[in-house]
Amino acid sequence: MKAAKRQSKWLVMAVVCCLAVMLVPGYAPADDLLVDEAYGNHPYHFWWGFLSKDNVTVGVGGEGTFNHLFGLEVVCQTLTLGEQPGSHGQYIIPELSLGMLTVKNEYIGLGGRGDFEQRSGIHWVRGDLALAYESDSIGNYSLYDGKLSVWGHEHIGRLGVGTFNQEGGLHVVNRLVLGNPDGGTGTYNYEGGKLKAETIEVKENGTFNVTDVDGTVYGDVHIYDGGIVKTTNADVTFAGEMTIEVGGTFQSDPSEIVFLMTLTVSGNILASPGDVLLFHQDLIFEGDDNSADLAESCLAFADDEDMTHSLILPTTYDLEVACLEVGEGDVLELSEGKIYAAVLEGVDVDFETKEFTNIIGSTGTILLYDPEQNPQFGGETFSLLGGGTALPIPVPASVLLLGSGLLGLGLLGWRRRK
């Protein structure tokens, strides 16, 4: 019902703007539009109708504001906010606006400061969008409602300081890049609405914050050296594959996180007490430079397809978790390595053969569980399918802090969602 209403809203806006174009008897587009206090046209109000320019610059060397209240604006080449150092350009699409803006390329903070505020309307970027393009520039985009669609490359913090705040609306982008090893700082604060990207690249000096969101982030996420993805008080699903390179960091504080595709970790993954990480596919640790602080969180492997999941560790790696769960009908395959799990949940046991029948191991696999928190196993030693051993040894104190508390609180959350 809500989706139908939103589609109707966009359709009505498009029809109204087309009617507005037809009501304007012949327009004569100029090549460029410069909005600045020096030209005496600040602020500039586009009330209705149709406006077509080759280039639009708001804030050339001083202050400039463009208010888009109604109608269709077409920028054939470039929209620039804050062109020169010391300038400030603002573009505002207010609430209840039926405005539509389409540009080829867009710079929010080219050499100065640019601010784009969208509270309604439709904004199409047919090429690339850059926030904070040059050194010492500042670029900010605030999306509260409406739709922003970027068909090409969107770079937040190319060489300056760029920030994208999304509290609502729909943001569709092909390639989203945050930060730059050459000096740009890019931050994306995702607090509401929908974000749909083909790829999200969090580079050095880039930060992707997911805060108080109950929803889905669409697109593959790649966290490079110096990049950070952080979830805070979020119940979020990552729909694409996630890769954490050496020096990259994923941190939850606290959250319930669902990974629909494989998570590959060569860098750092940090979870706070009570966090639940649910994997529909695999969790793979690669190399010798990764770091996992999961000792007070829960790892769950479950999927409606009743599939086999992999938890792959380097041979010499020890992983500590407060609980490890296997979903009903699923199978967990462990590589060589050692896993400390205070609580084991969802494990199928054959007491006659002393075997865990839905956990596959190999000769070098060692799974340790706390006998006091797993009385159902009777303190016995079990073998794993394919090889490996599950031993009843009290796990390190760091793992025992939450224990069954996680089992009662964390796992219930993802079970309700499932």
Short mmCIF file of C-alpha atoms in Angstrom, two decimals:
data_model
loop_
_atom_site.label_atom_id
_atom_site.label_comp_id
_atom_site.label_asym_id
_atom_site.label_seq_id
_atom_site.Cartn_x
_atom_site.Cartn_y
_atom_site.Cartn_z
CA MET A 1 0.00 0.00 0.00
CA LYS A 2 2.78 2.43 0.94
CA ALA A 3 4.74 1.57 -2.18
CA ALA A 4 1.67 2.22 -4.34
CA LYS A 5 1.15 5.60 -2.69
CA ARG A 6 4.78 6.57 -3.31
CA GLN A 7 4.53 5.56 -6.97
CA SER A 8 1.35 7.59 -7.31
CA LYS A 9 3.12 10.57 -5.76
CA TRP A 10 5.96 10.44 -8.29
CA LEU A 11 3.48 10.02 -11.15
CA VAL A 12 1.46 13.04 -10.04
CA MET A 13 4.62 15.12 -9.77
CA ALA A 14 5.74 14.15 -13.25
CA VAL A 15 2.34 14.96 -14.78
CA VAL A 16 2.11 18.31 -13.01
CA CYS A 17 5.59 19.32 -14.14
CA CYS A 18 4.85 18.31 -17.73
CA LEU A 19 1.73 20.45 -17.62
CA ALA A 20 3.80 23.30 -16.27
CA VAL A 21 6.19 22.98 -19.21
CA MET A 22 3.31 23.06 -21.69
CA LEU A 23 1.92 26.20 -20.04
CA VAL A 24 5.13 28.13 -20.67
CA PRO A 25 4.80 29.60 -24.17
CA GLY A 26 8.26 29.14 -25.62
CA TYR A 27 11.32 29.49 -23.43
CA ALA A 28 14.67 30.93 -24.49
CA PRO A 29 17.38 29.14 -22.55
CA ALA A 30 20.57 31.02 -21.82
CA ASP A 31 23.90 29.22 -21.74
CA ASP A 32 24.64 29.69 -18.04
CA LEU A 33 23.02 30.89 -14.84
CA LEU A 34 25.20 32.44 -12.12
CA VAL A 35 23.55 32.97 -8.73
CA ASP A 36 25.56 35.11 -6.33
CA GLU A 37 25.13 38.17 -4.16
CA ALA A 38 27.57 39.94 -6.47
CA TYR A 39 25.06 39.59 -9.31
CA GLY A 40 22.11 40.83 -7.26
CA ASN A 41 20.05 37.67 -7.72
CA HIS A 42 20.63 36.03 -4.32
CA PRO A 43 18.48 34.34 -3.24
CA TYR A 44 17.14 33.00 -6.54
CA HIS A 45 13.56 31.65 -6.49
CA PHE A 46 12.39 29.23 -9.16
CA TRP A 47 8.63 29.34 -8.61
CA TRP A 48 7.20 27.30 -11.48
CA GLY A 49 7.47 26.33 -15.14
CA PHE A 50 10.52 25.14 -17.04
CA LEU A 51 14.12 26.27 -16.72
CA SER A 52 16.90 25.00 -18.98
CA LYS A 53 20.56 26.00 -18.75
CA ASP A 54 23.85 24.59 -19.93
CA ASN A 55 25.50 25.27 -16.56
CA VAL A 56 24.23 26.59 -13.22
CA THR A 57 26.60 27.93 -10.56
CA VAL A 58 25.27 28.91 -7.15
CA GLY A 59 27.84 30.81 -5.08
CA VAL A 60 30.52 31.86 -7.55
CA GLY A 61 32.82 33.82 -5.26
CA GLY A 62 30.40 34.84 -2.54
CA GLU A 63 27.00 33.77 -1.20
CA GLY A 64 24.32 32.22 -3.39
CA THR A 65 21.05 30.40 -2.68
CA PHE A 66 18.72 28.67 -5.13
CA ASN A 67 15.18 27.84 -3.91
CA HIS A 68 13.46 25.29 -6.13
CA LEU A 69 9.77 25.49 -5.29
CA PHE A 70 8.01 24.04 -8.31
CA GLY A 71 8.53 23.04 -11.93
CA LEU A 72 11.23 21.30 -13.94
CA GLU A 73 14.84 22.46 -14.12
CA VAL A 74 17.20 20.91 -16.67
CA VAL A 75 20.94 21.53 -16.39
CA CYS A 76 22.46 20.15 -19.56
CA GLN A 77 26.02 20.06 -18.23
CA THR A 78 27.06 21.01 -14.68
CA LEU A 79 25.44 22.23 -11.47
CA THR A 80 28.03 23.70 -9.08
CA LEU A 81 27.48 24.87 -5.51
CA GLY A 82 30.35 26.88 -4.02
CA GLU A 83 32.67 27.33 -6.99
CA GLN A 84 35.64 29.36 -5.69
CA PRO A 85 37.45 29.23 -2.34
CA GLY A 86 35.51 31.29 0.20
CA SER A 87 32.21 30.98 -1.65
CA HIS A 88 29.05 29.33 -0.36
CA GLY A 89 26.30 27.91 -2.55
CA GLN A 90 23.01 26.46 -1.34
CA TYR A 91 20.34 24.55 -3.26
CA ILE A 92 17.05 23.93 -1.45
CA ILE A 93 14.06 21.81 -2.43
CA PRO A 94 11.66 22.49 0.48
CA GLU A 95 8.82 20.39 1.87
CA LEU A 96 5.72 19.96 -0.30
CA SER A 97 7.68 21.04 -3.36
CA LEU A 98 6.75 19.46 -6.69
CA GLY A 99 10.16 20.35 -8.05
CA MET A 100 12.12 18.17 -10.44
CA LEU A 101 15.82 18.72 -11.12
CA THR A 102 17.92 16.88 -13.65
CA VAL A 103 21.63 17.54 -14.23
CA LYS A 104 24.47 15.81 -16.03
CA ASN A 105 27.23 16.30 -13.44
CA GLU A 106 27.09 17.98 -10.06
CA TYR A 107 29.67 19.46 -7.68
CA ILE A 108 28.59 20.31 -4.15
CA GLY A 109 31.58 22.24 -2.85
CA LEU A 110 33.89 22.58 -5.85
CA GLY A 111 36.45 24.95 -4.33
CA GLY A 112 34.30 26.52 -1.61
CA ARG A 113 31.33 25.26 0.39
CA GLY A 114 28.19 23.71 -1.04
CA ASP A 115 25.00 22.60 0.72
CA PHE A 116 22.14 20.71 -0.89
CA GLU A 117 18.94 20.29 1.14
CA GLN A 118 16.22 18.04 -0.29
CA ARG A 119 12.95 17.69 1.60
CA SER A 120 10.80 16.53 -1.32
CA GLY A 121 10.85 16.39 -5.09
CA ILE A 122 12.92 14.38 -7.55
CA HIS A 123 16.60 14.91 -8.30
CA TRP A 124 18.30 13.06 -11.17
CA VAL A 125 22.05 13.11 -11.75
CA ARG A 126 22.66 11.52 -15.14
CA GLY A 127 26.43 11.40 -14.67
CA ASP A 128 28.53 11.87 -11.51
CA LEU A 129 27.95 13.62 -8.19
CA ALA A 130 30.89 14.86 -6.07
CA LEU A 131 30.86 16.37 -2.59
CA ALA A 132 33.97 18.37 -1.57
CA TYR A 133 35.76 18.10 -4.89
CA GLU A 134 38.93 20.14 -4.33
CA SER A 135 41.25 20.51 -1.34
CA ASP A 136 39.83 22.63 1.51
CA SER A 137 36.33 22.43 0.03
CA ILE A 138 33.25 21.43 2.02
CA GLY A 139 30.24 19.60 0.61
CA ASN A 140 27.05 18.58 2.44
CA TYR A 141 23.93 16.81 1.20
CA SER A 142 20.86 16.36 3.45
CA LEU A 143 18.12 14.05 2.18
CA TYR A 144 14.94 14.15 4.26
CA ASP A 145 12.37 13.05 1.68
CA GLY A 146 11.95 12.73 -2.07
CA LYS A 147 14.19 10.82 -4.44
CA LEU A 148 17.84 11.23 -5.42
CA SER A 149 19.03 9.08 -8.30
CA VAL A 150 22.69 9.10 -9.37
CA TRP A 151 23.32 7.07 -12.50
CA GLY A 152 27.10 7.19 -12.30
CA HIS A 153 29.74 7.65 -9.61
CA GLU A 154 28.97 9.46 -6.34
CA HIS A 155 32.05 10.50 -4.36
CA ILE A 156 31.67 11.89 -0.83
CA GLY A 157 34.87 13.69 0.16
CA ARG A 158 36.99 13.56 -2.99
CA LEU A 159 39.71 15.92 -1.72
CA GLY A 160 37.84 18.04 0.84
CA VAL A 161 35.39 17.25 3.64
CA GLY A 162 32.11 15.76 2.40
CA THR A 163 29.10 14.63 4.43
CA PHE A 164 25.89 12.97 3.29
CA ASN A 165 23.03 12.83 5.83
CA GLN A 166 20.03 10.65 4.97
CA GLU A 167 17.05 10.71 7.32
CA GLY A 168 14.41 9.70 4.79
CA GLY A 169 13.60 9.50 1.12
CA LEU A 170 15.07 7.19 -1.50
CA HIS A 171 18.69 7.33 -2.60
CA VAL A 172 19.59 5.23 -5.64
CA VAL A 173 23.21 5.24 -6.81
CA ASN A 174 25.42 3.11 -9.00
CA ARG A 175 28.78 3.47 -7.24
CA LEU A 176 29.06 5.21 -3.86
CA VAL A 177 32.58 6.10 -2.67
CA LEU A 178 33.43 7.54 0.76
CA GLY A 179 36.78 9.16 1.52
CA ASN A 180 40.04 9.20 -0.38
CA PRO A 181 43.57 8.08 0.56
CA ASP A 182 44.83 11.28 -1.11
CA GLY A 183 43.26 13.42 1.62
CA GLY A 184 39.51 13.59 1.14
CA THR A 185 37.25 12.85 4.15
CA GLY A 186 33.84 11.36 3.41
CA THR A 187 31.07 10.49 5.87
CA TYR A 188 27.68 8.95 5.14
CA ASN A 189 25.18 9.09 8.02
CA TYR A 190 22.34 6.71 7.24
CA GLU A 191 19.48 7.22 9.71
CA GLY A 192 16.35 6.50 7.70
CA GLY A 193 14.78 6.10 4.28
CA LYS A 194 16.10 3.67 1.67
CA LEU A 195 19.60 3.37 0.26
CA LYS A 196 20.06 1.28 -2.86
CA ALA A 197 23.56 1.09 -4.35
CA GLU A 198 25.31 -1.31 -6.68
CA THR A 199 28.53 -0.89 -4.68
CA ILE A 200 29.55 1.04 -1.55
CA GLU A 201 33.30 1.65 -1.26
CA VAL A 202 34.53 2.92 2.10
CA LYS A 203 38.10 4.05 1.57
CA GLU A 204 40.71 5.61 3.85
CA ASN A 205 39.19 8.62 5.66
CA GLY A 206 35.75 7.25 4.82
CA THR A 207 33.05 6.40 7.38
CA PHE A 208 29.65 4.80 6.84
CA ASN A 209 27.43 5.19 9.91
CA VAL A 210 24.17 3.25 10.26
CA THR A 211 22.26 4.64 13.25
CA ASP A 212 18.80 3.76 14.63
CA VAL A 213 17.86 2.08 11.35
CA ASP A 214 15.47 -0.84 11.04
CA GLY A 215 15.91 -1.73 7.39
CA THR A 216 18.19 -2.91 4.61
CA VAL A 217 21.34 -1.57 2.98
CA TYR A 218 21.40 -2.73 -0.63
CA GLY A 219 24.64 -3.23 -2.53
CA ASP A 220 28.05 -4.85 -2.07
CA VAL A 221 30.11 -3.14 0.64
CA HIS A 222 33.90 -2.94 0.35
CA ILE A 223 35.83 -1.56 3.35
CA TYR A 224 39.39 -0.58 2.46
CA ASP A 225 42.41 0.16 4.66
CA GLY A 226 41.44 3.06 6.92
CA GLY A 227 37.71 2.80 6.14
CA ILE A 228 35.08 2.32 8.85
CA VAL A 229 31.53 0.95 8.81
CA LYS A 230 29.72 1.34 12.12
CA THR A 231 26.21 0.33 13.17
CA THR A 232 24.69 1.85 16.30
CA ASN A 233 21.36 0.78 17.83
CA ALA A 234 20.46 -0.68 14.45
CA ASP A 235 18.48 -3.69 13.30
CA VAL A 236 19.96 -3.77 9.83
CA THR A 237 20.34 -6.20 6.95
CA PHE A 238 23.23 -5.98 4.49
CA ALA A 239 21.86 -7.44 1.28
CA GLY A 240 25.13 -7.65 -0.69
CA GLU A 241 28.52 -9.18 -0.09
CA MET A 242 30.79 -7.41 2.39
CA THR A 243 34.58 -7.45 2.23
CA ILE A 244 36.79 -5.99 4.96
CA GLU A 245 40.32 -5.43 3.65
CA VAL A 246 43.46 -5.32 5.81
CA GLY A 247 43.20 -2.16 7.93
CA GLY A 248 39.46 -1.79 7.34
CA THR A 249 37.02 -1.94 10.26
CA PHE A 250 33.44 -3.05 10.78
CA GLN A 251 32.05 -2.16 14.22
CA SER A 252 28.65 -2.68 15.81
CA ASP A 253 27.66 -0.84 18.98
CA PRO A 254 25.17 -2.44 19.69
CA SER A 255 23.14 -3.93 16.86
CA GLU A 256 21.45 -6.97 15.39
CA ILE A 257 22.92 -7.49 11.95
CA VAL A 258 21.90 -9.84 9.14
CA PHE A 259 24.33 -10.67 6.33
CA LEU A 260 22.44 -12.12 3.38
CA MET A 261 25.65 -12.77 1.45
CA THR A 262 29.19 -13.80 2.42
CA LEU A 263 31.27 -11.67 4.79
CA THR A 264 35.01 -11.87 4.10
CA VAL A 265 37.31 -10.46 6.79
CA SER A 266 40.95 -9.59 6.26
CA GLY A 267 40.79 -6.57 8.57
CA ASN A 268 38.93 -5.89 11.81
CA ILE A 269 35.45 -6.83 13.00
CA LEU A 270 34.35 -5.58 16.41
CA ALA A 271 31.06 -6.37 18.13
CA SER A 272 29.78 -5.03 21.43
CA PRO A 273 28.15 -7.07 24.23
CA GLY A 274 24.79 -8.52 23.22
CA ASP A 275 25.24 -8.10 19.47
CA VAL A 276 23.82 -10.79 17.20
CA LEU A 277 25.37 -11.43 13.79
CA LEU A 278 23.18 -13.66 11.63
CA PHE A 279 24.72 -15.17 8.49
CA HIS A 280 22.60 -16.51 5.66
CA GLN A 281 25.74 -17.67 3.88
CA ASP A 282 29.39 -17.73 5.03
CA LEU A 283 31.88 -16.00 7.32
CA ILE A 284 35.44 -16.19 6.02
CA PHE A 285 38.58 -14.93 7.76
CA GLU A 286 41.57 -14.52 5.44
CA GLY A 287 45.26 -13.84 6.07
CA ASP A 288 47.15 -13.17 9.26
CA ASP A 289 46.29 -9.48 9.74
CA ASN A 290 42.64 -9.82 10.71
CA SER A 291 41.30 -9.10 14.17
CA ALA A 292 37.96 -10.22 15.60
CA ASP A 293 36.56 -8.97 18.89
CA LEU A 294 33.42 -11.10 19.15
CA ALA A 295 33.90 -12.54 22.61
CA GLU A 296 30.64 -11.09 23.99
CA SER A 297 28.48 -11.45 20.91
CA CYS A 298 26.59 -14.22 19.14
CA LEU A 299 27.21 -15.74 15.70
CA ALA A 300 24.20 -17.47 14.16
CA PHE A 301 24.12 -19.37 10.88
CA ALA A 302 20.65 -19.89 9.52
CA ASP A 303 18.78 -19.66 6.23
CA ASP A 304 15.32 -20.62 5.05
CA GLU A 305 16.95 -22.73 2.32
CA ASP A 306 18.39 -25.27 4.81
CA MET A 307 21.87 -24.77 3.43
CA THR A 308 25.45 -25.51 4.47
CA HIS A 309 27.33 -22.51 5.86
CA SER A 310 31.09 -22.10 6.21
CA LEU A 311 33.02 -20.53 9.06
CA ILE A 312 36.58 -20.43 7.79
CA LEU A 313 39.54 -19.47 9.99
CA PRO A 314 43.29 -19.33 9.40
CA THR A 315 44.96 -22.46 10.76
CA THR A 316 46.58 -20.70 13.70
CA TYR A 317 43.61 -18.47 14.53
CA ASP A 318 41.57 -18.68 17.74
CA LEU A 319 38.04 -17.25 17.67
CA GLU A 320 36.10 -16.44 20.84
CA VAL A 321 32.32 -15.96 20.86
CA ALA A 322 29.72 -15.93 23.59
CA CYS A 323 27.42 -18.20 21.61
CA LEU A 324 27.35 -20.08 18.34
CA GLU A 325 24.06 -21.17 16.82
CA VAL A 326 23.10 -23.36 13.87
CA GLY A 327 19.62 -22.87 12.42
CA GLU A 328 17.16 -25.70 12.13
CA GLY A 329 17.86 -27.73 9.01
CA ASP A 330 21.17 -25.97 8.39
CA VAL A 331 24.70 -27.34 8.57
CA LEU A 332 27.80 -25.46 9.72
CA GLU A 333 31.16 -26.37 8.21
CA LEU A 334 34.23 -25.35 10.22
CA SER A 335 37.76 -25.10 8.89
CA GLU A 336 40.88 -25.95 10.85
CA GLY A 337 41.36 -23.72 13.84
CA LYS A 338 40.05 -23.30 17.36
CA ILE A 339 36.71 -21.83 18.37
CA TYR A 340 35.75 -20.98 21.95
CA ALA A 341 31.97 -20.77 22.34
CA ALA A 342 30.41 -20.42 25.77
CA VAL A 343 26.99 -21.53 24.50
CA LEU A 344 26.17 -23.86 21.60
CA GLU A 345 22.61 -23.69 20.31
CA GLY A 346 20.79 -25.67 17.63
CA VAL A 347 23.36 -28.47 17.57
CA ASP A 348 22.04 -31.92 16.61
CA VAL A 349 23.63 -34.71 18.66
CA ASP A 350 23.89 -38.48 18.25
CA PHE A 351 24.66 -39.67 21.76
CA GLU A 352 25.26 -43.25 20.64
CA THR A 353 28.09 -42.28 18.29
CA LYS A 354 29.08 -39.21 20.36
CA GLU A 355 28.84 -37.01 17.28
CA PHE A 356 27.58 -33.54 16.38
CA THR A 357 25.66 -34.32 13.22
CA ASN A 358 25.07 -30.81 11.81
CA ILE A 359 28.59 -29.46 12.33
CA ILE A 360 31.27 -30.49 9.84
CA GLY A 361 34.93 -30.22 10.77
CA SER A 362 38.32 -31.48 9.68
CA THR A 363 41.26 -33.12 11.41
CA GLY A 364 42.51 -29.82 12.87
CA THR A 365 39.15 -28.45 14.01
CA ILE A 366 38.70 -27.89 17.74
CA LEU A 367 35.39 -26.62 19.13
CA LEU A 368 35.37 -25.80 22.84
CA TYR A 369 32.15 -25.35 24.80
CA ASP A 370 31.42 -24.54 28.43
CA PRO A 371 29.89 -27.63 30.09
CA GLU A 372 28.13 -25.57 32.76
CA GLN A 373 26.21 -23.52 30.19
CA ASN A 374 25.53 -26.54 27.96
CA PRO A 375 24.18 -29.20 30.34
CA GLN A 376 22.39 -30.92 27.44
CA PHE A 377 25.72 -32.40 26.36
CA GLY A 378 26.45 -33.98 29.72
CA GLY A 379 30.05 -32.81 29.72
CA GLU A 380 30.92 -35.33 26.99
CA THR A 381 33.50 -35.07 24.21
CA PHE A 382 32.03 -35.28 20.72
CA SER A 383 33.41 -35.73 17.24
CA LEU A 384 32.34 -33.61 14.28
CA LEU A 385 31.22 -34.83 10.91
CA GLY A 386 34.29 -35.10 8.70
CA GLY A 387 36.74 -34.81 11.60
CA GLY A 388 37.56 -32.58 14.51
CA THR A 389 36.50 -32.57 18.14
CA ALA A 390 34.11 -30.71 20.46
CA LEU A 391 35.56 -30.57 23.96
CA PRO A 392 33.83 -29.63 27.26
CA ILE A 393 36.40 -27.15 28.54
CA PRO A 394 35.50 -23.93 30.37
CA VAL A 395 36.24 -21.18 27.91
CA PRO A 396 38.12 -17.96 28.73
CA ALA A 397 36.53 -15.60 31.21
CA SER A 398 36.01 -12.96 28.53
CA VAL A 399 33.52 -15.25 26.84
CA LEU A 400 31.55 -16.04 29.97
CA LEU A 401 30.43 -12.52 30.78
CA LEU A 402 27.06 -12.81 29.06
CA GLY A 403 26.56 -16.49 28.47
CA SER A 404 22.93 -17.51 28.63
CA GLY A 405 21.87 -13.87 28.79
CA LEU A 406 22.74 -13.61 25.12
CA LEU A 407 20.81 -16.75 24.44
CA GLY A 408 17.69 -15.30 25.99
CA LEU A 409 17.90 -11.79 24.54
CA GLY A 410 19.93 -11.77 21.36
CA LEU A 411 18.77 -14.91 19.61
CA LEU A 412 15.12 -14.20 20.23
CA GLY A 413 15.51 -11.04 18.16
CA TRP A 414 16.63 -12.68 14.95
CA ARG A 415 14.22 -15.57 15.41
CA ARG A 416 11.33 -13.09 15.48
CA ARG A 417 12.59 -11.56 12.23
CA LYS A 418 12.96 -14.95 10.62
#
